[in-house]
CSV table of C-alpha atoms in Angstrom, one decimal:
chain,number,residue,atom,x,y,z
Y,1,MET,CA,54.7,107.3,79.7
Y,2,SER,CA,53.6,103.4,79.6
Y,3,ALA,CA,53.4,101.4,82.6
Y,4,GLN,CA,56.3,99.5,81.7
Y,5,GLN,CA,58.3,102.5,81.3
Y,6,SER,CA,57.0,104.1,84.6
Y,7,LEU,CA,58.1,100.7,86.4
Y,8,ALA,CA,61.6,100.9,84.9
Y,9,HIS,CA,61.9,104.6,85.8
Y,10,LYS,CA,60.7,103.8,89.3
Y,11,HIS,CA,63.1,101.1,89.7
Y,12,LEU,CA,66.1,103.3,88.3
Y,13,THR,CA,65.3,106.2,90.7
Y,14,GLN,CA,65.2,103.5,93.8
Y,15,GLU,CA,68.5,102.3,92.5
Y,16,GLN,CA,70.0,105.8,92.2
Y,17,THR,CA,69.0,107.0,95.7
Y,18,LYS,CA,68.6,104.1,97.9
Y,19,ASP,CA,71.5,102.1,99.4
Y,20,ILE,CA,69.6,98.9,98.8
Y,21,ASP,CA,66.1,98.0,97.5
Y,22,GLU,CA,64.2,97.0,100.8
Y,23,ASN,CA,61.8,94.9,98.9
Y,24,ILE,CA,64.3,92.5,97.6
Y,25,GLU,CA,63.3,89.0,98.8
Y,26,TRP,CA,65.8,87.1,100.9
Y,27,ALA,CA,65.5,83.9,98.8
Y,28,LYS,CA,66.8,86.1,95.9
Y,29,ILE,CA,69.8,87.5,98.0
Y,30,ASN,CA,70.8,83.8,98.3
Y,31,ALA,CA,70.1,82.9,94.8
Y,32,ASP,CA,71.9,85.8,93.4
Y,33,VAL,CA,75.2,85.4,95.5
Y,34,LEU,CA,75.1,81.7,95.2
Y,35,ARG,CA,74.7,81.9,91.3
Y,36,SER,CA,77.8,84.3,91.3
Y,37,MET,CA,80.0,81.4,92.6
Y,38,GLU,CA,79.0,79.4,89.6
Y,39,ASN,CA,78.3,81.5,86.4
Y,40,PRO,CA,80.4,84.8,86.2
Y,41,ARG,CA,80.4,86.8,83.1
Y,42,ARG,CA,83.0,86.2,80.4
Y,43,GLY,CA,85.0,89.3,81.9
Y,44,TYR,CA,85.9,87.2,84.8
Y,45,TRP,CA,87.7,84.6,82.9
Y,46,VAL,CA,89.4,87.4,80.9
Y,47,ALA,CA,90.7,88.8,84.0
Y,48,MET,CA,91.8,85.5,85.3
Y,49,PHE,CA,93.8,84.7,82.0
Y,50,ILE,CA,95.6,88.2,82.3
Y,51,SER,CA,96.4,87.6,86.0
Y,52,VAL,CA,97.9,84.1,85.4
Y,53,ALA,CA,99.8,85.6,82.5
Y,54,LEU,CA,101.5,88.3,84.6
Y,55,PHE,CA,102.1,85.9,87.3
Y,56,SER,CA,104.0,83.5,84.8
Y,57,VAL,CA,106.1,86.3,83.6
Y,58,MET,CA,107.0,87.1,87.3
Y,59,ILE,CA,108.0,83.3,87.8
Y,60,TYR,CA,110.2,83.5,84.9
Y,61,ALA,CA,112.0,86.7,86.0
Y,62,GLU,CA,112.4,85.4,89.4
Y,63,VAL,CA,114.1,82.3,88.1
Y,64,HIS,CA,116.2,84.4,85.9
Y,65,GLN,CA,117.1,86.4,89.0
Y,66,TYR,CA,118.2,83.3,90.9
Y,67,MET,CA,120.4,82.2,88.1
Y,68,PHE,CA,122.2,85.6,87.4
Y,69,GLY,CA,122.1,87.2,90.7
Y,70,MET,CA,120.5,90.6,92.0
Y,71,GLY,CA,122.5,92.5,89.5
Y,72,ASP,CA,120.2,91.6,86.6
Y,73,ALA,CA,117.4,93.4,88.5
Y,74,ALA,CA,119.7,96.7,88.3
Y,75,LEU,CA,120.3,96.6,92.2
Y,76,ASN,CA,123.7,97.8,93.2
Y,77,THR,CA,125.3,99.2,96.4
Y,78,SER,CA,123.6,102.3,96.7
Y,79,HIS,CA,120.4,101.2,95.3
Y,80,MET,CA,119.9,98.2,97.5
Y,81,TRP,CA,116.3,99.0,97.8
Y,82,ASP,CA,114.1,100.1,94.8
Y,83,LEU,CA,111.0,98.9,93.2
Y,84,TYR,CA,111.0,95.8,95.6
Y,85,ILE,CA,110.6,97.8,98.8
Y,86,SER,CA,108.5,100.5,97.0
Y,87,THR,CA,106.0,98.0,95.9
Y,88,PHE,CA,106.2,96.3,99.3
Y,89,VAL,CA,104.9,99.5,100.9
Y,90,PHE,CA,102.4,100.0,98.4
Y,91,TRP,CA,100.8,96.6,98.8
Y,92,ILE,CA,101.0,96.8,102.6
Y,93,GLY,CA,99.2,100.3,102.3
Y,94,MET,CA,96.5,98.7,100.0
Y,95,SER,CA,95.7,96.0,102.8
Y,96,HIS,CA,94.8,98.5,105.3
Y,97,SER,CA,91.6,99.8,103.9
Y,98,GLY,CA,89.6,96.6,103.6
Y,99,THR,CA,90.0,95.5,107.2
Y,100,LEU,CA,90.4,98.7,109.0
Y,101,LEU,CA,87.5,100.5,107.2
Y,102,SER,CA,85.3,97.3,107.7
Y,103,ALA,CA,86.2,97.2,111.5
Y,104,ILE,CA,85.7,100.9,111.9
Y,105,LEU,CA,82.5,101.1,110.0
Y,106,HIS,CA,81.3,98.1,111.9
Y,107,LEU,CA,81.9,99.7,115.3
Y,108,VAL,CA,79.9,102.9,114.2
Y,109,HIS,CA,77.0,100.8,112.8
Y,110,ALA,CA,77.3,102.1,109.3
Y,111,ASP,CA,75.2,99.5,107.7
Y,112,TRP,CA,76.0,100.6,103.9
Y,113,ARG,CA,79.3,98.7,104.5
Y,114,LYS,CA,77.4,95.1,104.6
Y,115,PRO,CA,77.3,94.6,100.8
Y,116,ILE,CA,80.9,95.4,100.1
Y,117,TYR,CA,83.0,94.6,103.4
Y,118,ARG,CA,83.5,91.1,102.5
Y,119,PHE,CA,85.5,91.5,99.3
Y,120,ALA,CA,87.3,94.6,101.0
Y,121,GLU,CA,88.4,92.1,103.7
Y,122,ALA,CA,89.6,89.7,101.1
Y,123,MET,CA,91.5,92.3,99.4
Y,124,THR,CA,93.5,92.9,102.8
Y,125,THR,CA,94.3,89.2,103.0
Y,126,PHE,CA,95.8,88.9,99.6
Y,127,SER,CA,97.3,92.3,99.7
Y,128,LEU,CA,99.3,91.2,102.7
Y,129,LEU,CA,100.3,88.0,101.0
Y,130,THR,CA,101.4,90.0,98.0
Y,131,ALA,CA,103.4,92.2,100.0
Y,132,GLY,CA,105.0,89.5,101.9
Y,133,ILE,CA,106.8,88.4,98.6
Y,134,PHE,CA,108.9,91.4,98.2
Y,135,PRO,CA,111.1,91.3,101.4
Y,136,VAL,CA,111.6,87.7,100.7
Y,137,ILE,CA,112.6,88.4,97.1
Y,138,HIS,CA,114.9,91.3,98.3
Y,139,LEU,CA,116.8,89.0,100.8
Y,140,GLY,CA,118.3,87.5,97.6
Y,141,ARG,CA,118.5,83.9,99.3
Y,142,VAL,CA,114.9,83.4,99.7
Y,143,TRP,CA,115.5,79.9,101.1
Y,144,ASN,CA,116.7,81.4,104.3
Y,145,PHE,CA,113.6,83.8,104.8
Y,146,TYR,CA,112.8,81.9,108.0
Y,147,TRP,CA,115.7,83.5,109.8
Y,148,VAL,CA,113.7,86.7,110.4
Y,149,MET,CA,111.5,84.7,112.8
Y,150,PRO,CA,112.5,83.8,116.3
Y,151,TYR,CA,112.8,80.1,116.6
Y,152,MET,CA,114.8,77.7,118.8
Y,153,SER,CA,118.0,76.8,117.0
Y,154,ASP,CA,120.9,74.5,118.1
Y,155,ARG,CA,123.2,77.2,117.2
Y,156,GLY,CA,121.7,79.6,119.6
Y,157,LEU,CA,121.0,82.1,116.9
Y,158,TRP,CA,118.3,84.8,117.2
Y,159,PRO,CA,117.2,87.5,115.0
Y,160,ASN,CA,118.6,91.1,115.2
Y,161,PHE,CA,115.5,92.8,116.8
Y,162,ARG,CA,117.1,96.2,115.8
Y,163,SER,CA,116.6,95.3,112.1
Y,164,PRO,CA,113.3,96.8,110.4
Y,165,LEU,CA,113.3,93.4,108.5
Y,166,ILE,CA,112.2,91.8,111.9
Y,167,TRP,CA,109.7,94.6,112.7
Y,168,ASP,CA,108.0,93.9,109.5
Y,169,ALA,CA,108.0,90.4,110.0
Y,170,PHE,CA,106.1,90.5,113.4
Y,171,ALA,CA,103.9,93.2,112.1
Y,172,ILE,CA,102.7,91.5,109.0
Y,173,THR,CA,102.5,88.1,110.6
Y,174,ALA,CA,100.2,89.6,113.4
Y,175,TYR,CA,98.1,91.7,111.1
Y,176,LEU,CA,97.7,88.9,108.6
Y,177,THR,CA,96.7,86.4,111.3
Y,178,SER,CA,94.1,88.8,112.6
Y,179,SER,CA,92.8,89.6,109.1
Y,180,VAL,CA,92.2,86.1,108.2
Y,181,LEU,CA,90.3,85.5,111.5
Y,182,PHE,CA,88.2,88.5,111.0
Y,183,LEU,CA,87.4,87.5,107.4
Y,184,TYR,CA,86.7,83.9,108.3
Y,185,ILE,CA,84.7,84.5,111.3
Y,186,GLY,CA,82.5,87.1,109.4
Y,187,MET,CA,81.8,84.4,106.8
Y,188,ILE,CA,80.8,81.4,109.0
Y,189,PRO,CA,76.8,82.0,108.7
Y,190,ASP,CA,77.2,82.4,104.9
Y,191,LEU,CA,79.4,79.3,104.6
Y,192,ALA,CA,76.4,77.4,106.3
Y,193,ILE,CA,74.2,78.8,103.6
Y,194,CYS,CA,76.6,77.7,101.1
Y,195,ARG,CA,76.8,74.1,102.8
Y,196,ASP,CA,73.0,73.7,102.5
Y,197,ASN,CA,72.9,74.5,98.9
Y,198,ALA,CA,76.2,73.0,97.5
Y,199,LYS,CA,77.1,69.6,96.2
Y,200,GLY,CA,80.4,67.5,95.6
Y,201,TRP,CA,83.6,69.1,97.0
Y,202,ARG,CA,82.1,72.3,97.7
Y,203,LYS,CA,79.5,70.8,100.3
Y,204,LYS,CA,82.5,69.0,102.0
Y,205,LEU,CA,84.5,72.3,102.1
Y,206,TYR,CA,81.7,74.4,103.4
Y,207,THR,CA,80.7,71.7,105.9
Y,208,TRP,CA,84.1,71.7,107.4
Y,209,LEU,CA,84.5,75.6,107.4
Y,210,SER,CA,80.9,76.2,108.9
Y,211,LEU,CA,81.9,74.4,112.1
Y,212,GLY,CA,78.3,73.1,112.6
Y,213,TRP,CA,76.8,76.3,112.4
Y,214,ARG,CA,72.9,76.0,113.1
Y,215,GLY,CA,72.2,79.6,113.8
Y,216,ASP,CA,70.6,79.2,117.3
Y,217,ASP,CA,70.7,82.0,119.7
Y,218,ALA,CA,74.0,81.0,121.7
Y,219,GLN,CA,75.7,80.6,118.4
Y,220,TRP,CA,74.6,84.1,117.3
Y,221,ARG,CA,75.5,85.6,120.8
Y,222,ASN,CA,79.1,84.2,120.8
Y,223,PHE,CA,79.4,85.1,117.0
Y,224,ARG,CA,78.5,88.8,117.7
Y,225,PHE,CA,80.7,89.1,120.6
Y,226,THR,CA,83.8,87.4,118.9
Y,227,TYR,CA,83.4,89.6,115.6
Y,228,LEU,CA,83.1,92.8,117.9
Y,229,MET,CA,86.4,91.8,119.8
Y,230,ILE,CA,88.2,91.2,116.8
Y,231,ALA,CA,87.2,94.4,115.2
Y,232,CYS,CA,88.2,96.4,118.3
Y,233,LEU,CA,91.8,94.7,118.2
Y,234,LEU,CA,92.2,95.3,114.4
Y,235,ILE,CA,92.0,98.9,114.5
Y,236,PRO,CA,95.1,99.8,116.7
Y,237,LEU,CA,96.7,96.9,115.1
Y,238,ALA,CA,96.3,98.2,111.6
Y,239,VAL,CA,97.5,101.7,112.5
Y,240,SER,CA,100.6,100.1,114.2
Y,241,VAL,CA,101.5,97.8,111.4
Y,242,HIS,CA,101.8,100.8,108.8
Y,243,SER,CA,103.5,102.9,111.3
Y,244,ILE,CA,106.2,100.3,111.7
Y,245,VAL,CA,106.5,100.2,108.1
Y,246,SER,CA,107.3,103.9,108.0
Y,247,MET,CA,109.8,103.5,110.6
Y,248,ASP,CA,111.8,101.3,108.2
Y,249,PHE,CA,112.4,104.8,106.6
Y,250,SER,CA,112.2,107.4,109.3
Y,251,MET,CA,114.5,105.6,111.8
Y,252,SER,CA,117.4,106.0,109.3
Y,253,ILE,CA,119.3,109.1,108.8
Y,254,MET,CA,119.0,109.1,104.9
Y,255,PRO,CA,118.1,112.6,103.5
Y,256,GLY,CA,114.3,112.9,103.2
Y,257,TRP,CA,113.5,109.8,105.4
Y,258,HIS,CA,114.3,111.1,108.7
Y,259,VAL,CA,110.8,112.6,109.0
Y,260,THR,CA,108.5,112.5,112.2
Y,261,THR,CA,105.4,112.9,110.3
Y,262,PHE,CA,106.0,109.5,108.3
Y,263,PRO,CA,103.7,107.2,110.4
Y,264,PRO,CA,100.4,109.3,110.1
Y,265,TYR,CA,101.4,110.2,106.5
Y,266,PHE,CA,101.9,106.5,105.6
Y,267,VAL,CA,98.7,105.4,107.4
Y,268,ALA,CA,96.8,108.1,105.5
Y,269,GLY,CA,98.4,107.0,102.3
Y,270,ALA,CA,97.5,103.4,103.1
Y,271,LEU,CA,93.8,104.4,103.6
Y,272,TYR,CA,93.8,106.3,100.3
Y,273,SER,CA,95.3,103.5,98.1
Y,274,GLY,CA,92.9,101.0,99.8
Y,275,CYS,CA,89.8,103.1,99.2
Y,276,ALA,CA,90.7,103.5,95.5
Y,277,ALA,CA,91.3,99.8,95.1
Y,278,ILE,CA,88.0,99.2,96.8
Y,279,ILE,CA,86.3,101.4,94.0
Y,280,THR,CA,88.1,99.5,91.3
Y,281,LEU,CA,87.1,96.1,92.7
Y,282,PHE,CA,83.6,97.3,93.4
Y,283,ILE,CA,83.0,98.2,89.9
Y,284,LEU,CA,84.6,94.9,88.5
Y,285,LEU,CA,82.7,92.7,90.9
Y,286,ARG,CA,79.3,94.5,90.1
Y,287,TYR,CA,80.0,93.8,86.5
Y,288,PHE,CA,81.5,90.1,86.7
Y,289,PHE,CA,78.7,88.8,89.0
Y,290,LYS,CA,75.7,91.2,88.1
Y,291,PHE,CA,75.6,92.6,91.6
Y,292,GLU,CA,73.5,95.7,90.7
Y,293,HIS,CA,71.0,94.9,93.7
Y,294,PHE,CA,73.6,95.0,96.2
Y,295,MET,CA,76.6,97.1,94.9
Y,296,THR,CA,74.4,100.3,94.3
Y,297,PHE,CA,75.4,103.7,93.1
Y,298,PRO,CA,74.5,105.4,96.5
Y,299,ILE,CA,76.9,103.1,98.4
Y,300,LEU,CA,79.5,103.7,95.6
Y,301,ASP,CA,78.9,107.4,96.1
Y,302,LYS,CA,79.6,107.1,99.8
Y,303,VAL,CA,83.1,105.3,99.2
Y,304,CYS,CA,83.9,108.0,96.5
Y,305,LYS,CA,83.2,110.7,99.1
Y,306,LEU,CA,85.3,108.7,101.8
Y,307,THR,CA,88.1,108.5,99.2
Y,308,PHE,CA,88.1,112.1,98.5
Y,309,VAL,CA,88.4,113.1,102.2
Y,310,ILE,CA,91.2,110.7,102.9
Y,311,ALA,CA,93.0,112.1,99.8
Y,312,MET,CA,92.8,115.6,101.2
Y,313,VAL,CA,94.3,114.4,104.5
Y,314,TRP,CA,97.0,112.7,102.6
Y,315,THR,CA,97.8,115.8,100.4
Y,316,TYR,CA,97.9,118.0,103.7
Y,317,LEU,CA,100.3,115.6,105.3
Y,318,ASN,CA,102.4,115.6,102.1
Y,319,LEU,CA,102.6,119.5,102.0
Y,320,VAL,CA,103.5,119.3,105.9
Y,321,GLU,CA,106.4,117.0,105.0
Y,322,PHE,CA,107.5,119.4,102.3
Y,323,ALA,CA,107.4,122.3,104.4
Y,324,SER,CA,109.2,120.8,107.2
Y,325,VAL,CA,112.1,120.0,104.9
Y,326,TRP,CA,112.1,123.2,103.1
Y,327,TYR,CA,112.1,125.3,106.4
Y,328,GLY,CA,114.4,122.9,108.2
Y,329,HIS,CA,118.3,123.2,108.4
Y,330,ASP,CA,118.9,119.7,106.8
Y,331,ILE,CA,120.5,120.8,103.5
Y,332,PRO,CA,120.9,117.3,102.0
Y,333,SER,CA,117.0,116.7,102.6
Y,334,LYS,CA,116.2,119.9,100.9
Y,335,GLU,CA,118.5,119.0,97.9
Y,336,VAL,CA,116.6,115.7,97.5
Y,337,LEU,CA,113.2,117.6,97.5
Y,338,ILE,CA,114.4,120.0,94.9
Y,339,ALA,CA,115.7,117.2,92.9
Y,340,LYS,CA,112.6,115.4,93.1
Y,341,ALA,CA,110.9,118.2,91.6
Y,342,THR,CA,113.5,119.4,89.0
Y,343,GLY,CA,115.7,116.4,88.2
Y,344,PRO,CA,115.3,113.1,86.2
Y,345,TYR,CA,112.5,111.8,88.4
Y,346,SER,CA,110.4,115.1,88.0
Y,347,PRO,CA,108.0,113.6,85.6
Y,348,PHE,CA,107.3,110.7,88.1
Y,349,PHE,CA,107.0,113.3,91.1
Y,350,TRP,CA,104.7,115.7,89.3
Y,351,GLY,CA,102.6,112.8,88.1
Y,352,MET,CA,102.3,111.7,91.8
Y,353,MET,CA,101.0,115.0,92.6
Y,354,VAL,CA,98.6,115.3,89.7
Y,355,PHE,CA,97.2,111.8,90.2
Y,356,GLY,CA,97.2,111.7,93.9
Y,357,SER,CA,96.2,115.4,94.8
Y,358,VAL,CA,94.5,116.8,92.0
Y,359,LEU,CA,92.6,114.0,90.4
Y,360,PRO,CA,90.6,113.2,93.5
Y,361,PHE,CA,88.8,116.6,92.9
Y,362,ALA,CA,87.1,114.9,90.0
Y,363,LEU,CA,85.3,112.7,92.7
Y,364,LEU,CA,83.4,116.0,93.7
Y,365,SER,CA,81.5,115.6,90.5
Y,366,GLN,CA,78.2,113.6,90.6
Y,367,TRP,CA,78.7,112.7,87.0
Y,368,VAL,CA,82.0,111.2,87.6
Y,369,ARG,CA,80.7,109.2,90.6
Y,370,ARG,CA,77.6,108.1,88.8
Y,371,ASN,CA,79.7,107.0,85.5
Y,372,MET,CA,81.2,103.4,86.1
Y,373,TYR,CA,83.6,103.7,83.2
Y,374,VAL,CA,85.0,107.1,84.0
Y,375,LEU,CA,85.1,106.1,87.8
Y,376,PHE,CA,87.0,102.9,87.1
Y,377,PHE,CA,89.8,104.8,85.3
Y,378,VAL,CA,89.8,107.5,88.0
Y,379,SER,CA,90.4,104.7,90.7
Y,380,VAL,CA,93.0,103.1,88.7
Y,381,PHE,CA,94.9,106.2,88.1
Y,382,LEU,CA,94.7,107.2,91.9
Y,383,ASN,CA,96.4,104.2,92.6
Y,384,VAL,CA,99.1,104.8,90.1
Y,385,GLY,CA,99.7,108.0,91.9
Y,386,MET,CA,100.1,106.2,95.2
Y,387,TRP,CA,102.4,103.7,93.7
Y,388,LEU,CA,104.5,106.7,92.5
Y,389,GLU,CA,104.4,108.2,95.8
Y,390,ARG,CA,106.2,105.0,97.3
Y,391,TRP,CA,108.6,105.0,94.4
Y,392,MET,CA,109.4,108.7,94.9
Y,393,ILE,CA,110.1,107.9,98.7
Y,394,VAL,CA,112.7,105.3,97.9
Y,395,THR,CA,114.6,105.9,94.8
Y,396,PRO,CA,115.4,109.8,94.8
Y,397,THR,CA,116.9,109.6,98.0
Y,398,LEU,CA,119.3,106.6,97.2
Y,399,SER,CA,120.2,108.4,94.1
Y,400,MET,CA,121.4,111.4,96.3
Y,401,GLY,CA,122.9,110.0,99.6
Y,402,TYR,CA,125.2,111.8,101.8
Y,403,HIS,CA,128.4,110.4,99.9
Y,404,PRO,CA,128.9,111.7,96.4
Y,405,GLN,CA,130.5,108.4,95.4
Y,406,ALA,CA,126.9,106.9,96.0
Y,407,PHE,CA,125.3,109.5,93.4
Y,408,ASN,CA,123.9,107.9,90.5
Y,409,ILE,CA,120.7,107.9,88.8
Y,410,MET,CA,119.0,104.5,88.8
Y,411,TRP,CA,116.2,103.1,86.5
Y,412,PRO,CA,114.8,99.7,87.2
Y,413,GLY,CA,115.6,96.9,85.0
Y,414,TRP,CA,113.1,94.4,83.2
Y,415,VAL,CA,113.4,91.9,86.1
Y,416,GLU,CA,111.9,94.5,88.7
Y,417,TRP,CA,109.2,95.6,86.3
Y,418,ALA,CA,108.5,91.9,85.7
Y,419,MET,CA,108.1,91.4,89.5
Y,420,VAL,CA,105.9,94.5,89.8
Y,421,GLY,CA,103.6,93.5,87.1
Y,422,GLY,CA,103.5,89.9,88.5
Y,423,SER,CA,102.5,90.9,91.8
Y,424,PHE,CA,99.4,92.3,90.4
Y,425,GLY,CA,99.1,89.0,88.7
Y,426,TRP,CA,99.4,87.1,91.8
Y,427,PHE,CA,97.0,89.4,93.7
Y,428,GLY,CA,94.4,89.3,90.9
Y,429,MET,CA,94.6,85.3,90.6
Y,430,LEU,CA,94.0,85.0,94.4
Y,431,PHE,CA,91.3,87.3,94.5
Y,432,LEU,CA,89.4,85.8,91.7
Y,433,VAL,CA,89.6,82.5,92.9
Y,434,PHE,CA,88.3,83.6,96.3
Y,435,VAL,CA,85.4,85.4,94.8
Y,436,LYS,CA,84.7,82.2,92.8
Y,437,VAL,CA,84.7,79.9,95.7
Y,438,PHE,CA,83.3,81.9,98.7
Y,439,PRO,CA,80.5,84.4,98.7
Y,440,SER,CA,81.9,87.9,98.0
Y,441,VAL,CA,78.7,89.6,99.3
Y,442,SER,CA,77.5,88.8,102.8
Y,443,MET,CA,74.1,87.4,102.6
Y,444,TYR,CA,73.2,87.3,106.3
Y,445,GLU,CA,74.2,91.2,106.7
Y,446,VAL,CA,72.4,92.2,103.5
Y,447,LYS,CA,69.3,90.5,105.0
Y,448,GLU,CA,69.6,92.5,108.2
Y,449,MET,CA,70.2,95.7,106.2
Y,450,VAL,CA,67.0,95.0,104.1
Y,451,TYR,CA,65.1,94.2,107.4
Y,452,HIS,CA,66.3,97.3,109.2
Y,453,ARG,CA,65.7,99.6,106.1
Y,454,LYS,CA,62.2,98.2,105.5
Y,455,ARG,CA,61.2,98.5,109.3
Y,456,THR,CA,62.5,102.1,109.2
Y,457,VAL,CA,60.2,102.7,106.4
Y,458,TYR,CA,57.1,101.1,108.2
Y,459,GLU,CA,57.9,103.2,111.2
Y,460,ASP,CA,58.0,106.4,109.3
Y,461,VAL,CA,54.7,105.5,107.7
Y,462,ASP,CA,53.2,105.0,111.0
Y,463,GLU,CA,54.6,108.2,112.5
Y,464,MET,CA,53.1,110.0,109.4
Y,465,MET,CA,49.7,108.3,110.0
Y,466,GLU,CA,49.8,109.3,113.7
Y,467,LEU,CA,50.7,112.9,112.8
Y,468,HIS,CA,47.9,113.4,110.3
Y,469,SER,CA,45.1,111.6,111.8
Y,470,GLY,CA,45.9,111.6,115.7
Y,471,VAL,CA,45.1,107.9,115.7
Y,472,PRO,CA,48.2,105.8,116.6
Y,473,GLY,CA,49.2,103.8,113.4
Y,474,PRO,CA,49.5,99.8,113.5
Y,475,ALA,CA,52.6,98.2,114.9
Y,476,PRO,CA,55.1,97.3,112.1
Y,477,ASN,CA,54.0,94.0,110.6
Y,478,GLY,CA,54.7,92.0,107.5
Y,479,VAL,CA,58.3,92.5,108.0
Y,480,PRO,CA,59.8,89.1,108.8
Y,481,ALA,CA,62.9,89.0,110.9
Y,482,PRO,CA,66.0,87.9,109.3
Y,483,GLN,CA,66.7,84.2,109.3
Y,484,SER,CA,69.1,83.3,112.2
Y,485,THR,CA,69.9,79.7,110.8
Y,486,GLY,CA,72.3,79.2,107.9
Y,487,GLY,CA,69.8,77.7,105.5
Y,488,ALA,CA,68.2,79.3,102.6
């Protein structure tokens, strides 16, 4: 083996076994992340074009619905909810993993989150903005959306606080505000780095957003404390938000919805779909921005294992729900469950089971976890399964309510499908703009990760020297501390 081949083999081995290369220079971290905001690969622009096209179709469908009414979306008296609410629950669920997992992993000091948490938190923010579209569309008269918020009115009108729409409005607003704060505060040191290296309108933007960050001790102390406090706040808030969304269903008496396990079931499903989305975006960003040094196979391996564990929890809760209905005395709920498995919607029900409960076992294969192409499609199909799960909660129940006159099989119209597809375009457009304007990898936290990993290596070497020679090894040196300033 030649020296060049040996060096390449060594580099490949390190990439496959270490979360990050501890020999990477900090200037290179800055340079790689800043370059990603200027020169992405061509695939980035292809993704942007597809996103804009899907969003344009959504706008056309929305205008059509305004002109011809909700009937063109195939909604009727019994099917007053359908794809709009199913997709709303899907996007709310996807929003949970980013911020929630980032906060949990931050509290438990899991440093492998550092190269990937920034885009996961951005995913949370944009998923919430996407989810918020659907209740507004579902209102029909979108210009009255502010009626769900309590505000001082000359007419003395107040929202109906017993309505789930009000619960959703409060929950989503609180979670969105907290998530944006968590994302923004975590970016301030990186924004200072961008400020010091940018020109033109970017320099003005980063100067304004970095809030005069200098990186002195007092600023770092306040920054750490604030970030930790918001992380502590977000964990119960995220759990409560999706529990409230589940209560939209469980507080009703519709067959199949009045289930007490819905809150934990929804939270587990939210984490599951969010983790699958993180894998998808991980692979895309790694390719678009050449982030092979930061988004490594070992980190992806950990995310895949976490996704598998959450998938098994979700499957268990799913089976608990089925058992509760099957062995209960609620005959209409049992009929809905049987209809899901054997009726017109059965292909989608079994598709949900295959994609949601069987396909995750593929993540046990190391070959799958190391093959980016296969893993990309696996993660996409996992989310297809989770979207089908939301649809299977809503539509079969509305097709088989308590009143026989309301029995009807409903298939979504093109307007609803256009809205669903357009929501992915809207999300993709926001996310792609974000990663082009803001650093999608946390530069200062990656430096901290490199510093601590390198220091650990030095300490291991010293302990080994002491063990073999009986002479205390030298103190770790040559490992400069991470820069506390925002400069490069």
